[in-house]
Amino acid sequence: MPTPARGSSTTPGAPDAEALCDAALAGDRRALARLLTAVENRTPLAEMALRRLYPLAGRAQLVGVTGPPGAGKSTLVAALIAELRRAGRPVAVVAVDPSSPITGGAVLGDRVRMQAYAADDGVFIRSMASRGHSGGLSAATTAAAAVFDAVGFDIVLIETVGTGQSEVEVAAAADTTVVVEAPEMGDEVQAIKAGLLEVADVIVVNKGDRPGAHRTAGQLHAMLADAPRDARPGRPSPKRPEVLVTTAATGEGVAELLAAIDRHRSTVRGSDGETSRLKRAEAQVWAVLVDRLHARVRALEGAEEVPAAGLSAAIPSPRVSAAGGLLRSVASHEIDPYAAADAILARLVGDAPGSREARK
Amino acid sequence: MPTPARGSSTTPGAPDAEALCDAALAGDRRALARLLTAVENRTPLAEMALRRLYPLAGRAQLVGVTGPPGAGKSTLVAALIAELRRAGRPVAVVAVDPSSPITGGAVLGDRVRMQAYAADDGVFIRSMASRGHSGGLSAATTAAAAVFDAVGFDIVLIETVGTGQSEVEVAAAADTTVVVEAPEMGDEVQAIKAGLLEVADVIVVNKGDRPGAHRTAGQLHAMLADAPRDARPGRPSPKRPEVLVTTAATGEGVAELLAAIDRHRSTVRGSDGETSRLKRAEAQVWAVLVDRLHARVRALEGAEEVPAAGLSAAIPSPRVSAAGGLLRSVASHEIDPYAAADAILARLVGDAPGSREARK
C-alpha cells in the first residue's frame, strides 16, 4: 500500500484543522504559527485549512521586497514594520530564507527580529525555507500569505533573501514589488545583474547616507527611461517604477516608501493587478496538480526506496522510488528521458504523448 | 485545435534534427549551437536530437561552479579553461545566467569570453538564461550538458551566476560541485548564508592574494569539522569537501583545483555519483512529464488566451489559458486551489485525488 502523497488526503487531521482555523481566526498566534508550518510542509492539515481559509482571503496587499545581498532588505523591512505600526496598521512578513541547514543562518536572524514584536499582536514575522521548495516556492509563499490575509493582516511583506530565479518570481508574484538596491555596489548596479529591474514596481536605493546613493538613483532613472516597457513580462499596462532613496537605519525616506506602496495598491486593485493574481492562482493550482500527479506516480507498482534526491518541490524526491528502475536506466543512459517519461505517463493516464482523451 | 505543447510532437523538424546531430557529432560548432538553442527552448527538434544523442552521453564529468556574487566565479572558470587547454583537454561551459532582458547583462559577458576562444574548437561556452526555467532549470542545464557530452566534451563546467535555490540545485546536480568564496565578504562567510556549504565537494577561497583569504579558509575548515555530515542531502557516503585557496586572476592554485576536481571524478564514477546521476535523470524525466501533462491541459476545452504569466518552466504560462476560467475563480478567491486542481485533473485523467487506477 503506497502512503498518501503530501496534501492528497483530506481526512486525517480534519477536526484539528477546523479547530486551528477557528483559533487562528480568533487571533491565537500559536494556532496561526501551526497553520503556517502545515502550509509550508504541504501536509493534509494544510489542505483542510486552506480550503477553509482561502475564501476568506483576497483583501490583503502582497508586497514583495527583493534585491541583492547587502542592500539592507531586512533593515528596510524592519523600518517598514515600524512605520506601519506607527499608523496602527497590522503587518505580516514572510521571509523567504535560503539559509543553510548547517548554520540556521537567516532563520535565526528572523527569530531575533520576531522577538522585538513578541508582545505586539499587530506584527507576525514568519521565515519560510526556500530549500526544497523551488518549483513550488511561489505556491508555498502565496499560500502562507493567504493564511495571513484570511486572519486579517491587511498587508503582507514578502522578503526574499536570495536573488535566484525562484526568489525573483516570488517577489514578482506580489501585488507590489519593491526592489532594494544599495549605492555603488561594485562596478554595476547589482539589481540589473540579477534581472530585477523589469519586475520592480518601486525601486529603493537604500543606504541613502552613503556617497553615490543619488547617483545610483540617477543611473536607475536613466536606465528605466531607455528600457523597453514590454520587458516586464505579463504586465498589461507597464508603468515606469518610482525610484526612491531611503536610509532604513535612520528611517529616512521610509514614510515616502510606504506612501508609494499605498499608491501602487490602488492601481493593482484594478486590471493591473490581474496578472499577479493569476500568477499566484496558477502557482497554487499547479502545485496541487503536481502533488496529485506525484501521488499517482508514487502509487505505481515496483516502488523501491533510493536516497531522496530532494531536488525541489516540483521534482519531489519520492518520485525516485516510484519509477526507480526507469530512472536508473536513464541515469545510465540506457534509455532517454522521453522514453522513460512516456512509459510512466502511459501507466498513469493511458496513451502517452497524445491528448485525445483530454479533448473529449 | 490546440497547438502541440513544447516537445510533445516528434514529427516536425525530424530530418532537420538528424542532420544537425550528424553535423554536431562531426564537430560543426554552428550545428552544436543550434542544438543547444533547441534544447534550451525545449522545441520538438530538441526532443528528436536528445533521443538521438542521449545514449551517446554519460562519459563527461559535470562540474558545477557556484558561489556568492563577487567571489570571482567567471574569472575562476576562465582560469580553469586555460588550465584544461594547457593540458590539451576539451572543455564546455554552461553559464546559467539570470541576466536582465533589459540589459543583456552576463550573456554579453559570456559572448565576450567566447570570443577569446572563437578559434579554439576545444572550448565551447554557452549561456543559458535561468529566467523562465526555474522549475525546469536543472533539466535544461543537464540536457545541454548531455549534448556537450555526446559530441565529445569530456568535462562540462556549469557556472551559476545567481545563488538562488534553483541555481544551487543545478550546481548540486553536477558530479562535482565547486563552491567559490571570496575572503572576508561581509561579516560572515557568504557561502554559508546562501546555504552552499552542504552541497560542496570542493570549496575554493578565491582572491587568495587578499588579506584574510587563509583566515576564511580556516573558518571554513572549522565549520566543516562541526557540520553534521547528514546535512548534505542525498549524498550516500558524504566526505568533507577539500578547501583550497586560489587567485584566479594570476592562475595561482588553479592547477591544484583542477587536480582536486580530477580526484573527485574517480569517486563519482562509483556509487558516490549515483545520487547526482539519479537527480539529473529525475529532473529530465520530470520535465518531460510536466510537458506531457501540460500538453493535455492545453488540449482541454475552453482554452482562452490571457497574458503569459511566464512564472516558470514548471508552471508554463499557456496553462493560464487552458483552465483560464478556473484560475480566474481562484484568483478572485471564489474557489480554492484544491478544488480547481481536482476539477482540471478530473478532466485530464479521470477520478481526481485517488490513485486507484494507477495501482492496477
XYZ file of C-alpha atoms in Angstrom:
720
model
C 0.000 0.000 0.000
C 1.503 3.329 -1.000
C 1.459 6.093 1.564
C -0.686 9.064 0.520
C 1.226 11.953 -1.008
C 1.550 15.288 0.748
C -1.754 17.093 0.600
C -3.514 14.340 -1.295
C -5.580 13.059 1.624
C -8.197 15.257 3.250
C -9.395 13.027 6.098
C -6.514 12.896 8.632
C -6.169 15.950 10.854
C -9.506 17.336 9.675
C -11.019 18.227 13.072
C -7.593 19.523 14.085
C -7.649 21.830 11.054
C -11.103 23.185 11.885
C -10.069 23.927 15.448
C -6.802 25.525 14.370
C -8.560 27.742 11.825
C -11.127 28.867 14.404
C -8.352 29.638 16.877
C -6.228 31.478 14.291
C -9.261 33.478 13.124
C -9.874 34.364 16.776
C -6.334 35.743 16.981
C -4.456 32.799 18.522
C -0.851 33.283 17.374
C 0.250 29.756 18.242
C -2.555 28.358 16.089
C -1.520 30.717 13.282
C 2.084 29.522 13.585
C 0.958 25.888 13.389
C -1.123 26.598 10.295
C 1.851 28.284 8.612
C 4.064 25.293 9.399
C 1.460 22.944 7.911
C 1.198 25.144 4.813
C 4.981 25.235 4.389
C 5.157 21.422 4.660
C 2.058 20.917 2.499
C 0.534 18.463 4.966
C -3.059 17.192 4.699
C -3.862 19.619 7.527
C -2.727 22.435 5.242
C -5.176 21.332 2.571
C -8.050 21.320 5.064
C -7.032 24.690 6.460
C -6.507 26.383 3.080
C -9.864 25.096 1.816
C -11.437 26.758 4.841
C -9.369 29.972 4.823
C -8.810 30.652 1.115
C -12.318 32.037 0.500
C -11.773 34.451 3.413
C -8.621 35.837 1.791
C -8.152 38.225 -1.133
C -8.156 41.573 0.601
C -4.537 41.989 1.705
C -1.868 43.734 -0.376
C 1.102 41.424 -1.002
C 4.321 43.443 -1.162
C 7.432 41.655 -2.419
C 10.743 43.059 -1.192
C 13.793 41.783 -3.041
C 17.255 42.871 -4.069
C 20.903 41.849 -3.991
C 22.568 40.675 -0.759
C 23.851 43.589 1.291
C 21.268 46.089 0.044
C 19.729 46.188 3.505
C 16.428 44.446 2.789
C 15.950 43.189 6.347
C 16.650 46.613 7.829
C 14.257 48.194 5.353
C 11.545 45.646 6.156
C 12.050 46.372 9.865
C 11.710 50.097 9.140
C 8.527 49.469 7.129
C 7.096 47.439 10.015
C 7.828 50.301 12.425
C 6.227 52.807 10.019
C 3.102 50.651 9.608
C 2.795 50.150 13.365
C 3.079 53.903 13.946
C 0.000 54.159 11.714
C -1.664 51.368 13.732
C -1.699 49.056 10.724
C -1.155 45.298 11.285
C 1.573 43.712 9.158
C 2.730 40.170 8.429
C 6.105 39.228 6.951
C 7.018 36.084 5.037
C 10.817 35.921 4.876
C 11.895 33.505 2.136
C 15.087 32.182 3.518
C 17.768 30.203 1.680
C 19.743 29.718 4.879
C 21.868 26.636 5.360
C 20.616 23.601 7.291
C 24.066 23.619 8.878
C 24.002 27.065 10.433
C 20.355 28.102 10.546
C 21.565 31.400 9.160
C 18.873 33.966 8.490
C 16.152 31.904 10.192
C 17.913 32.685 13.449
C 18.032 36.331 12.439
C 14.281 36.353 11.857
C 13.644 34.718 15.230
C 15.596 37.581 16.741
C 13.577 40.131 14.751
C 10.405 38.337 15.835
C 11.361 38.760 19.497
C 11.184 42.520 19.111
C 7.464 42.205 18.349
C 6.647 39.262 20.631
C 4.243 41.475 22.589
C 2.678 43.115 19.506
C -0.247 41.169 18.015
C -0.176 43.537 15.038
C 3.073 42.026 13.733
C 3.823 38.464 12.646
C 7.157 37.547 11.012
C 7.495 34.091 9.511
C 10.543 32.559 7.851
C 9.999 30.051 5.087
C 12.941 27.967 3.899
C 13.393 28.184 0.139
C 15.302 24.888 0.244
C 13.253 22.077 -1.267
C 10.578 24.460 -2.474
C 11.972 25.841 -5.693
C 9.346 24.887 -8.335
C 6.735 25.352 -5.620
C 8.205 28.300 -3.730
C 5.677 30.745 -5.186
C 2.858 28.407 -4.172
C 4.148 27.939 -0.622
C 4.747 31.663 -0.150
C 1.418 32.813 -1.524
C -0.404 30.103 0.449
C 1.201 31.470 3.623
C 0.214 34.975 2.535
C -3.371 33.764 2.011
C -3.426 32.468 5.613
C -2.210 35.855 6.925
C -4.751 37.541 4.653
C -7.628 35.364 5.899
C -6.882 36.030 9.570
C -6.953 39.767 8.923
C -3.490 41.042 8.079
C -4.081 43.861 5.617
C -0.530 43.985 4.252
C 1.887 41.075 3.853
C 5.551 41.807 3.163
C 7.318 39.008 1.291
C 11.047 39.408 1.828
C 13.310 37.270 -0.355
C 16.885 36.873 0.822
C 18.300 35.236 -2.286
C 18.271 36.740 -5.770
C 17.828 33.480 -7.647
C 15.199 32.885 -10.273
C 12.618 31.407 -7.904
C 13.131 34.187 -5.349
C 12.649 36.817 -8.047
C 9.486 35.049 -9.183
C 8.145 35.064 -5.647
C 8.673 38.812 -5.384
C 7.269 39.352 -8.876
C 4.091 37.436 -7.984
C 3.288 40.001 -5.279
C 0.788 42.806 -5.944
C 3.572 45.326 -5.473
C 7.246 44.509 -5.979
C 9.849 46.647 -4.222
C 13.429 46.188 -5.464
C 16.066 47.344 -2.983
C 19.487 48.454 -4.193
C 22.476 49.846 -2.318
C 24.563 52.659 -3.781
C 27.706 51.752 -5.694
C 27.628 48.020 -5.112
C 30.550 47.031 -7.297
C 31.078 48.396 -10.784
C 27.486 47.968 -11.913
C 24.025 48.238 -10.421
C 23.588 44.783 -8.898
C 19.813 44.733 -9.335
C 20.333 44.772 -13.089
C 22.778 41.888 -12.975
C 20.159 39.952 -11.057
C 17.495 40.831 -13.630
C 15.349 42.595 -11.046
C 14.611 45.874 -12.804
C 11.825 44.573 -15.010
C 9.841 43.152 -12.089
C 10.048 46.336 -9.983
C 7.025 48.489 -9.204
C 9.052 50.581 -6.766
C 12.859 50.811 -6.729
C 14.556 51.821 -3.500
C 18.161 52.941 -3.291
C 18.848 52.202 0.361
C 21.776 53.385 2.500
C 20.996 56.873 1.184
C 23.529 58.381 3.562
C 26.316 56.777 1.547
C 28.135 58.645 -1.189
C 26.735 57.828 -4.608
C 23.210 56.984 -3.437
C 21.649 59.741 -5.514
C 23.995 58.995 -8.409
C 22.801 55.355 -8.361
C 19.192 56.594 -8.292
C 20.033 58.751 -11.300
C 21.568 55.800 -13.160
C 18.416 53.782 -12.470
C 16.196 56.627 -13.712
C 18.229 56.819 -16.920
C 18.142 53.043 -17.431
C 14.402 52.889 -16.924
C 13.954 55.677 -19.443
C 15.770 53.548 -22.038
C 14.186 50.246 -21.003
C 11.650 48.717 -23.397
C 8.471 48.535 -21.355
C 7.471 45.192 -22.819
C 10.482 43.775 -20.996
C 8.261 43.458 -17.903
C 6.650 40.073 -18.535
C 2.894 39.880 -18.212
C 2.354 43.446 -17.041
C -0.660 44.620 -19.074
C -0.111 48.375 -18.780
C 3.510 48.705 -17.625
C 4.320 51.899 -15.732
C 7.822 53.137 -15.035
C 8.574 52.204 -11.422
C 9.107 55.018 -8.936
C 12.709 55.372 -7.753
C 13.152 56.409 -4.123
C 16.140 56.882 -1.827
C 15.896 55.639 1.758
C 18.159 55.257 4.783
C 16.484 52.352 6.534
C 18.837 52.538 9.526
C 17.601 56.045 10.401
C 14.116 55.628 8.896
C 14.700 58.468 6.435
C 12.523 58.126 3.334
C 10.613 55.140 4.723
C 7.341 57.071 5.105
C 7.668 58.083 1.432
C 8.284 54.436 0.511
C 5.138 53.356 2.349
C 3.215 56.119 0.573
C 4.493 54.817 -2.792
C 3.438 51.276 -1.831
C -0.020 52.558 -0.879
C -0.255 54.488 -4.173
C 0.575 51.323 -6.100
C -2.069 49.415 -4.175
C -4.828 51.449 -5.773
C -3.572 50.527 -9.266
C -3.401 46.775 -8.515
C -6.992 46.759 -7.273
C -7.935 47.018 -10.941
C -6.876 45.131 -14.047
C -3.215 45.988 -13.429
C -3.272 43.502 -10.585
C -4.984 40.779 -12.593
C -1.729 39.261 -13.814
C -0.193 38.970 -10.340
C -3.389 37.433 -9.007
C -3.468 34.958 -11.900
C 0.213 34.135 -11.382
C -0.444 33.329 -7.739
C -3.550 31.291 -8.533
C -1.639 29.443 -11.243
C 1.272 28.665 -8.913
C -1.044 27.293 -6.250
C -3.230 25.255 -8.596
C -0.211 23.827 -10.385
C 1.443 22.899 -7.080
C -1.656 20.888 -6.146
C -1.754 19.293 -9.619
C 1.892 18.256 -9.188
C 1.081 16.785 -5.757
C -1.827 14.834 -7.244
C 0.276 13.559 -10.159
C 3.014 12.767 -7.660
C 0.543 10.702 -5.607
C -0.297 8.675 -8.705
C 3.370 8.134 -9.596
C 4.062 7.029 -6.029
C 1.185 4.593 -6.312
C 2.774 2.869 -9.300
C 3.856 -0.706 -8.775
C 7.520 -1.518 -8.334
C 8.233 1.306 -5.928
C 11.661 0.919 -4.342
C 13.434 3.237 -1.930
C 16.534 5.120 -3.036
C 18.227 8.060 -1.274
C 15.961 11.104 -1.511
C 17.356 13.428 -4.133
C 15.292 16.267 -2.658
C 15.818 18.231 -5.847
C 12.815 20.510 -5.420
C 9.108 20.605 -4.665
C 8.418 20.480 -8.381
C 10.513 17.319 -8.539
C 9.538 15.570 -5.293
C 12.185 13.016 -4.302
C 9.764 10.128 -3.638
C 9.335 10.030 -7.381
C 12.775 8.481 -7.464
C 11.275 5.481 -5.740
C 8.175 5.452 -7.922
C 9.830 4.563 -11.209
C 13.232 3.838 -9.752
C 14.117 1.241 -12.361
C 13.306 3.564 -15.226
C 15.249 6.428 -13.661
C 18.267 4.171 -13.189
C 18.126 3.258 -16.875
C 18.045 6.959 -17.742
C 20.872 7.684 -15.287
C 22.977 5.015 -17.016
C 21.934 6.374 -20.440
C 20.369 3.041 -21.469
C 17.112 4.856 -22.299
C 16.409 8.541 -22.911
C 14.274 10.745 -20.623
C 11.420 10.929 -23.166
C 11.072 7.153 -23.362
C 11.036 6.927 -19.558
C 8.517 9.762 -19.158
C 6.172 8.242 -21.735
C 6.424 4.833 -20.060
C 5.472 6.400 -16.717
C 2.715 8.506 -18.266
C 1.262 5.522 -20.110
C 0.971 3.658 -16.791
C -0.570 6.729 -15.147
C -3.110 8.062 -17.584
C -3.226 5.773 -20.594
C -1.954 6.721 -24.062
C 1.248 8.685 -23.625
C 2.017 11.840 -25.626
C -1.412 12.301 -27.293
C -4.130 14.240 -25.557
C -7.051 12.735 -27.463
C -8.963 11.720 -24.357
C -8.374 15.118 -22.806
C -10.104 16.711 -25.809
C -13.258 14.650 -25.317
C -7.462 22.700 -32.498
C -4.931 23.105 -29.714
C -1.326 23.658 -30.731
C 1.023 20.857 -29.628
C 2.972 21.534 -26.447
C 6.721 22.107 -26.478
C 8.491 18.832 -27.015
C 5.313 16.810 -27.281
C 5.420 16.328 -31.063
C 8.181 14.267 -32.647
C 7.382 14.673 -36.349
C 8.138 18.333 -37.210
C 11.817 19.150 -37.690
C 12.764 15.482 -37.567
C 15.063 15.366 -40.635
C 16.478 18.704 -39.526
C 17.320 17.147 -36.158
C 19.064 14.163 -37.748
C 21.174 16.429 -39.942
C 22.013 18.750 -37.048
C 23.074 15.829 -34.839
C 25.275 14.394 -37.601
C 26.880 17.806 -38.154
C 27.380 18.439 -34.419
C 28.872 14.956 -33.950
C 31.205 15.769 -36.866
C 32.372 18.875 -34.992
C 30.235 21.578 -36.631
C 30.028 24.309 -33.984
C 27.120 26.120 -35.627
C 25.101 22.903 -35.568
C 26.042 22.412 -31.913
C 24.901 25.961 -31.124
C 21.569 25.352 -32.862
C 21.043 22.118 -30.902
C 21.745 23.912 -27.629
C 19.231 26.630 -28.515
C 16.613 23.986 -29.306
C 17.347 22.205 -26.015
C 17.078 25.441 -24.055
C 13.712 26.224 -25.684
C 12.519 22.607 -25.417
C 11.365 22.545 -29.044
C 10.278 19.352 -30.847
C 13.679 19.463 -32.553
C 15.259 19.179 -29.089
C 13.279 16.018 -28.366
C 14.432 14.428 -31.626
C 18.025 15.464 -31.009
C 18.156 14.354 -27.365
C 16.616 10.981 -28.237
C 19.460 10.562 -30.734
C 22.279 11.997 -28.586
C 21.345 10.921 -25.055
C 22.519 7.300 -25.486
C 25.893 8.644 -26.685
C 26.331 10.669 -23.492
C 27.263 9.606 -19.966
C 31.044 9.854 -20.072
C 31.697 13.518 -19.281
C 32.301 14.886 -15.785
C 29.796 17.633 -14.929
C 31.426 20.211 -12.653
C 29.137 22.762 -11.005
C 30.776 26.066 -10.083
C 28.706 28.262 -7.787
C 29.128 30.841 -5.068
C 28.049 34.322 -3.993
C 28.240 37.282 -6.392
C 31.678 38.870 -6.388
C 33.548 35.683 -5.477
C 35.138 35.674 -8.921
C 33.418 32.632 -10.407
C 33.760 33.788 -14.010
C 37.447 34.550 -13.592
C 37.987 31.176 -11.959
C 36.110 29.391 -14.762
C 38.282 31.246 -17.297
C 41.388 30.137 -15.386
C 40.129 26.514 -15.323
C 39.542 26.667 -19.087
C 43.095 27.903 -19.636
C 44.462 25.156 -17.371
C 42.477 22.447 -19.188
C 43.568 23.752 -22.589
C 47.221 23.727 -21.472
C 46.672 20.008 -20.836
C 45.066 19.695 -24.288
C 41.700 18.774 -22.729
C 38.484 19.982 -24.420
C 36.048 21.815 -22.159
C 32.461 23.043 -22.445
C 30.844 25.643 -20.191
C 27.146 26.123 -19.468
C 26.757 29.527 -17.806
C 23.391 29.712 -16.049
C 22.594 33.334 -16.355
C 19.923 35.318 -14.515
C 20.742 38.426 -16.515
C 18.106 41.008 -17.246
C 16.194 41.042 -20.532
C 16.696 44.797 -20.397
C 20.484 44.892 -20.355
C 21.602 41.501 -21.615
C 23.927 41.526 -18.631
C 26.135 38.473 -18.235
C 25.094 36.985 -21.584
C 27.050 39.766 -23.204
C 29.951 38.990 -20.884
C 29.900 35.359 -21.992
C 29.845 36.388 -25.652
C 32.986 38.347 -24.936
C 34.548 35.367 -23.128
C 33.512 33.174 -26.056
C 35.350 35.464 -28.476
C 38.630 34.657 -26.751
C 38.195 31.015 -27.827
C 36.484 31.588 -31.181
C 39.419 29.901 -32.929
C 39.693 27.032 -30.411
C 37.439 24.052 -31.178
C 38.379 22.623 -27.784
C 36.310 25.239 -25.932
C 32.582 25.959 -26.124
C 30.934 28.453 -23.749
C 27.162 28.624 -23.729
C 24.930 30.924 -21.688
C 21.548 29.639 -20.629
C 19.018 32.097 -19.243
C 17.666 30.973 -15.886
C 14.620 33.198 -16.448
C 11.541 31.142 -17.254
C 13.303 27.891 -16.379
C 13.209 27.756 -12.642
C 11.286 24.508 -12.054
C 12.996 23.022 -15.088
C 16.395 24.709 -14.833
C 18.140 21.501 -13.754
C 16.583 19.660 -16.687
C 17.545 22.326 -19.232
C 21.098 22.559 -17.912
C 21.736 18.835 -17.739
C 20.174 18.338 -21.176
C 22.632 20.903 -22.564
C 25.427 19.095 -20.716
C 24.286 15.799 -22.276
C 24.585 17.366 -25.745
C 28.141 18.545 -24.997
C 28.867 15.097 -23.541
C 27.541 13.286 -26.610
C 29.617 15.349 -29.043
C 32.752 14.513 -27.089
C 33.402 17.159 -24.442
C 34.990 15.252 -21.569
C 34.381 17.904 -18.918
C 31.439 20.328 -18.709
C 31.657 23.273 -16.323
C 28.258 24.504 -15.138
C 28.684 28.055 -13.843
C 25.719 29.501 -11.947
C 25.673 33.267 -11.567
C 22.860 33.514 -9.062
C 22.810 31.889 -5.632
C 19.087 31.176 -5.537
C 17.596 27.813 -4.714
C 17.328 26.636 -8.312
C 20.880 27.731 -9.104
C 22.184 25.867 -6.068
C 20.241 22.783 -7.171
C 21.781 22.976 -10.628
C 25.283 23.060 -9.157
C 24.385 20.308 -6.682
C 23.171 18.046 -9.508
C 26.654 18.068 -11.053
C 29.047 15.175 -10.464
C 31.407 17.556 -8.699
C 30.304 20.786 -7.052
C 32.838 23.564 -6.567
C 31.748 26.368 -4.235
C 33.701 29.596 -4.711
C 34.053 32.060 -1.846
C 35.934 35.335 -1.581
C 37.787 36.268 1.603
C 36.028 38.461 4.144
C 32.862 39.104 2.175
C 30.901 40.980 4.789
C 30.734 39.917 8.414
C 30.067 36.244 7.687
C 31.086 33.680 5.112
C 28.586 34.371 2.329
C 28.539 30.781 1.057
C 27.001 29.729 4.370
C 24.316 32.398 4.174
C 23.474 31.085 0.726
C 23.311 27.514 2.047
C 26.091 26.367 -0.262
C 28.377 24.532 2.166
C 26.421 21.312 2.292
C 26.424 20.864 -1.492
C 30.173 21.482 -1.889
C 32.598 18.753 -2.959
C 35.416 21.283 -3.289
C 35.460 24.710 -1.632
C 37.642 27.413 -3.162
C 38.558 30.615 -1.380
C 39.360 32.802 -4.374
C 41.188 36.154 -4.426
C 43.830 34.441 -2.320
C 46.071 37.485 -2.603
C 43.661 39.424 -0.422
C 44.156 39.736 3.325
C 42.080 37.203 5.218
C 41.957 34.590 2.449
C 43.651 31.959 4.563
C 41.680 33.045 7.624
C 38.451 32.460 5.657
C 39.766 29.051 4.580
C 40.458 28.317 8.240
C 36.936 29.364 9.253
C 35.539 27.052 6.590
C 37.708 24.157 7.770
C 36.468 24.689 11.332
C 32.825 24.936 10.234
C 33.066 21.756 8.184
C 34.587 19.949 11.149
C 31.494 20.853 13.193
C 28.994 20.278 10.406
C 26.713 17.238 10.688
C 27.553 15.201 7.593
C 23.949 14.183 7.022
C 23.305 17.848 6.263
C 24.404 17.158 2.686
C 21.153 15.939 1.137
C 21.255 12.687 -0.793
C 24.998 12.123 -0.515
C 25.338 8.409 0.359
C 28.852 8.499 1.854
C 29.472 12.184 2.494
C 33.133 13.225 2.578
C 34.367 16.503 3.963
C 34.984 18.773 0.965
C 38.559 19.863 0.257
C 39.187 23.561 0.934
C 41.607 25.277 -1.445
C 42.853 28.835 -1.892
C 43.199 30.231 -5.429
C 43.983 33.541 -7.072
C 42.136 33.115 -10.349
C 43.404 36.415 -11.735
C 47.015 35.158 -11.600
C 46.201 31.465 -12.012
C 47.739 30.645 -8.650
C 46.268 27.456 -7.157
C 44.203 26.688 -10.267
C 46.274 23.618 -11.189
C 45.685 22.302 -7.658
C 41.939 22.977 -8.058
C 41.864 21.008 -11.317
C 43.742 18.182 -9.582
C 41.114 18.169 -6.803
C 38.336 18.079 -9.429
C 40.060 15.152 -11.149
C 40.463 13.355 -7.795
C 36.760 13.772 -7.102
C 35.930 12.403 -10.546
C 37.241 8.981 -9.606
C 34.927 8.836 -6.578
C 31.829 9.809 -8.595
C 32.467 7.059 -11.134
C 31.236 4.690 -8.433
C 28.191 4.648 -6.164
C 29.061 8.109 -4.796
C 27.968 9.527 -8.143
C 24.749 7.515 -8.270
C 22.716 10.182 -6.488
C 23.803 13.015 -8.809
C 23.103 10.845 -11.829
C 19.655 9.945 -10.467
C 18.955 13.603 -9.662
C 19.748 14.574 -13.233
C 17.718 11.717 -14.682
C 14.830 12.623 -12.386
C 14.966 16.289 -13.378
C 14.899 15.436 -17.074
C 12.179 12.787 -16.852
C 10.004 15.006 -14.679
C 10.462 17.945 -17.062
C 9.143 15.764 -19.900
C 6.282 14.507 -17.723
C 5.337 18.120 -16.964
C 5.458 18.949 -20.689
C 3.210 15.976 -21.452
C 0.753 16.903 -18.689
C 0.923 20.481 -19.911
C 0.006 19.323 -23.421
C -3.066 17.606 -22.028
C -4.098 20.676 -20.021
C -3.662 22.840 -23.092
C -5.848 20.442 -25.008
C -8.711 20.942 -22.579
C -11.785 22.597 -23.971
C -12.463 26.248 -23.273
C -8.920 27.416 -23.853
C -8.710 31.220 -23.901
C -5.644 33.435 -24.217
C -4.547 35.623 -21.315
C -1.229 37.478 -20.897
C 1.556 34.946 -20.382
C 2.412 34.816 -16.702
C 5.747 33.192 -17.587
C 6.111 32.078 -13.999
C 8.488 29.217 -14.742
C 9.066 26.226 -16.959
C 7.411 24.043 -14.344
C 4.406 26.344 -14.453
C 4.134 27.067 -18.185
C 2.114 30.176 -18.859
C -0.146 28.630 -21.529
C -1.735 26.746 -18.664
C -3.337 30.018 -17.754
C -5.251 29.754 -20.988
C -6.001 26.068 -20.512
C -8.242 26.406 -17.490
C -8.440 30.169 -17.551
C -11.920 30.309 -16.089
C -10.946 28.139 -13.136
C -7.791 30.151 -12.491
C -9.783 33.386 -12.558
C -12.156 31.944 -9.956
C -9.145 31.031 -7.792
C -7.601 34.471 -8.354
C -10.825 36.083 -7.154
C -10.999 33.614 -4.226
C -14.391 32.233 -5.352
C -12.932 28.698 -5.277
C -9.804 27.312 -3.601
C -6.749 25.964 -5.466
C -7.511 22.353 -4.486
C -10.998 22.460 -5.962
C -9.608 23.942 -9.185
C -6.763 21.420 -9.410
C -9.110 18.486 -8.863
C -11.513 19.827 -11.485
C -8.653 20.056 -14.006
C -7.276 16.661 -13.021
C -10.679 15.018 -13.297
C -10.978 16.288 -16.864
C -7.434 15.134 -17.616
C -7.101 11.691 -16.145
C -10.422 10.688 -14.595
C -11.033 10.396 -10.825
C -9.125 13.199 -9.173
C -7.166 12.643 -5.930
C -7.363 8.813 -5.775
C -4.712 6.706 -7.462
C -6.748 3.516 -7.670
C -6.403 3.177 -11.427
C -2.683 3.871 -11.207
C -2.308 0.851 -8.909
C -3.891 -1.531 -11.435
